[in-house]
Short mmCIF file of C-alpha atoms in Angstrom, two decimals:
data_model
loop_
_atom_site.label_atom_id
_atom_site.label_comp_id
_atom_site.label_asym_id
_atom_site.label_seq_id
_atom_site.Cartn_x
_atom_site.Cartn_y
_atom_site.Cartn_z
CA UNK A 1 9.08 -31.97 -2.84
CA UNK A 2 7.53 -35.01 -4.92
CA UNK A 3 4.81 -34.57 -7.00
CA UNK A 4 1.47 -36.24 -6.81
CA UNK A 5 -1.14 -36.78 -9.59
CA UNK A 6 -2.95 -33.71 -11.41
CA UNK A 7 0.23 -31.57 -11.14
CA UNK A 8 -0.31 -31.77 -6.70
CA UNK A 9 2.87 -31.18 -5.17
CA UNK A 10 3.97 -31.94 -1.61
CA UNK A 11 4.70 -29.30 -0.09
CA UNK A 12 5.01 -30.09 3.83
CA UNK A 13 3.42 -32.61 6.51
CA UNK A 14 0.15 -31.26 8.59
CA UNK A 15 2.00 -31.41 11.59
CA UNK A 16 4.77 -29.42 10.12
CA UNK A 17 1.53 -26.78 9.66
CA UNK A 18 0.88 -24.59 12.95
CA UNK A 19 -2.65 -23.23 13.60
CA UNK A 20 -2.64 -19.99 12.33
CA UNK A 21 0.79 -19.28 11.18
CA UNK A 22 1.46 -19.37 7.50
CA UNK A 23 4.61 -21.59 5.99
CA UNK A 24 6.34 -20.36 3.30
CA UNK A 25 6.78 -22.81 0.54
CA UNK A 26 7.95 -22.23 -3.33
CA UNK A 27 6.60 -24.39 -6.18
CA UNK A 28 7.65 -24.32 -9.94
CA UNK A 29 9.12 -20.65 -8.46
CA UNK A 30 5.71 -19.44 -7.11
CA UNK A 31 5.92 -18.39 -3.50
CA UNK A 32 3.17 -20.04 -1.70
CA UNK A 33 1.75 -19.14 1.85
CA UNK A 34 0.46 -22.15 2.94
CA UNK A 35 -2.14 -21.78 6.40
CA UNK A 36 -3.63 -23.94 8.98
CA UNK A 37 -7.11 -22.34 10.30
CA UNK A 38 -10.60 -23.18 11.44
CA UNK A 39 -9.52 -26.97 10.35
CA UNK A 40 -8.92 -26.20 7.11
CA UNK A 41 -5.54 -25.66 5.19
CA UNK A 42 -5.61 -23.04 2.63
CA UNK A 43 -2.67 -21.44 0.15
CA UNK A 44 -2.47 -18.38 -1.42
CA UNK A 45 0.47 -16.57 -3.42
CA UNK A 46 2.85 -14.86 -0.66
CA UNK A 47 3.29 -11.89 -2.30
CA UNK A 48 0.77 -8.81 -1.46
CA UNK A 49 -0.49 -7.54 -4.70
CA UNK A 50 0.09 -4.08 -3.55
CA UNK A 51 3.27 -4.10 -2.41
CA UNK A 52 5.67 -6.75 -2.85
CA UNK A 53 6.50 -8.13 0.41
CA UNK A 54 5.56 -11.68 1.78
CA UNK A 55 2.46 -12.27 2.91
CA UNK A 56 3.42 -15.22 5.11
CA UNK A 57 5.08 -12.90 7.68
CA UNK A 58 1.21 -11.44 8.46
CA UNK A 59 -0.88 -12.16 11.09
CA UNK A 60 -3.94 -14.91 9.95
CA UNK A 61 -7.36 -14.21 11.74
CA UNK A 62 -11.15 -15.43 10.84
CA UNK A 63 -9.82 -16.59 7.37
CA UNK A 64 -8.11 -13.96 6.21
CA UNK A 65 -3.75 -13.05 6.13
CA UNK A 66 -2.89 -9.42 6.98
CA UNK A 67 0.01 -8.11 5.20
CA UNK A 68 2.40 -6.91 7.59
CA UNK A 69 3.80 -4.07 5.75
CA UNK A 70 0.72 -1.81 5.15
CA UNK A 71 -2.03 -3.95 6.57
CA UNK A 72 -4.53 -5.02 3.81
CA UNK A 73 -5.63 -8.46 4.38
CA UNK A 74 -6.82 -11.14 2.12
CA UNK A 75 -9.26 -14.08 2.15
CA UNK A 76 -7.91 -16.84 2.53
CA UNK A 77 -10.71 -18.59 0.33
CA UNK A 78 -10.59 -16.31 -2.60
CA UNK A 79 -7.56 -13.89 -2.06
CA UNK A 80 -9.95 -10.91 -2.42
CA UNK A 81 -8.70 -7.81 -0.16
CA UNK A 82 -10.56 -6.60 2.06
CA UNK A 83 -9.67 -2.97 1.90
CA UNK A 84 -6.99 -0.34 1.05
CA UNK A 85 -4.40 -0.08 0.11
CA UNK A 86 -4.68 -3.38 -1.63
CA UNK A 87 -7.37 -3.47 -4.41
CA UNK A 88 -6.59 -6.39 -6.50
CA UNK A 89 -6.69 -9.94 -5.30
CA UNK A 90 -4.08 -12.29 -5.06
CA UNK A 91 -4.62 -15.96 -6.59
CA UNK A 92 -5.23 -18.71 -4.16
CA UNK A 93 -4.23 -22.75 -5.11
CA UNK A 94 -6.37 -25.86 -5.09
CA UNK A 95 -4.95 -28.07 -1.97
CA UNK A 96 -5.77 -31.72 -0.50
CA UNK A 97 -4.22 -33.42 2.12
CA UNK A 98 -3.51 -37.41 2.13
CA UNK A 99 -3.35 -38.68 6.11
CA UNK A 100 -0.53 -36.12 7.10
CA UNK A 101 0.89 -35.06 3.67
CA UNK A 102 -0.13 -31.36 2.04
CA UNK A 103 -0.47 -31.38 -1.41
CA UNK A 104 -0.50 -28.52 -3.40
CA UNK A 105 -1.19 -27.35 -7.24
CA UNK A 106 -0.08 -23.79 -8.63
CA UNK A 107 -0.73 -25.20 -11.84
CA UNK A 108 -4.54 -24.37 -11.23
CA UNK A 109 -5.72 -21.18 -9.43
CA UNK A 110 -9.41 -21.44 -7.26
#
């Protein structure tokens, strides 16, 4: 992965991205679930912040992941959950794309 300025890393092309299926990337050792939806690309921290499983093996619907193991599911935008189990929110990263590069930064939550 190469790094760009302000601490952006690469993490995979656009095309590499799949509408609606998250891509699990790691960065600096932060898993990273990185989503194509609604035109937008969006990453969030994989892990569910109730239990710890990856969030990148959930379903991804009107903005929001669904962990698979007890179904909260989490905006996409601000990682807030939308309901139980899951009550705290899980951080979301600042990304940018450049033509068909996705850029990253964990360095810097949203």
């Amino acid at each position: 992965m190469t790094s760009a300025p302000q601490d952006f890393v690469r993490v995979c092309a656009l095309t590499d991205l799949d509408e609606d299926s998250p891509k699990r990337v790691e960065i600096d050792g932060v898993p990273v679930a990185v989503v194509r939806t609604e035109g937008e690309v969006f990453a969030i921290n994989d892990i569910c912040s109730h239990a710890n499983v990856s969030l990148s093996e959930g379903e991804v619907e009107d903005c929001r992941i669904e962990c698979w193991l007890h179904g909260s599911s989490f905006d996409l935008r601000t990682g807030k959950p939308s309901g139980l189990p899951a009550t705290k929110p899980v951080p979301v990263y600042p990304v940018k794309t450049e033509g068909d590069e996705v850029f990253v930064s964990v360095t810097q939550e949203s």
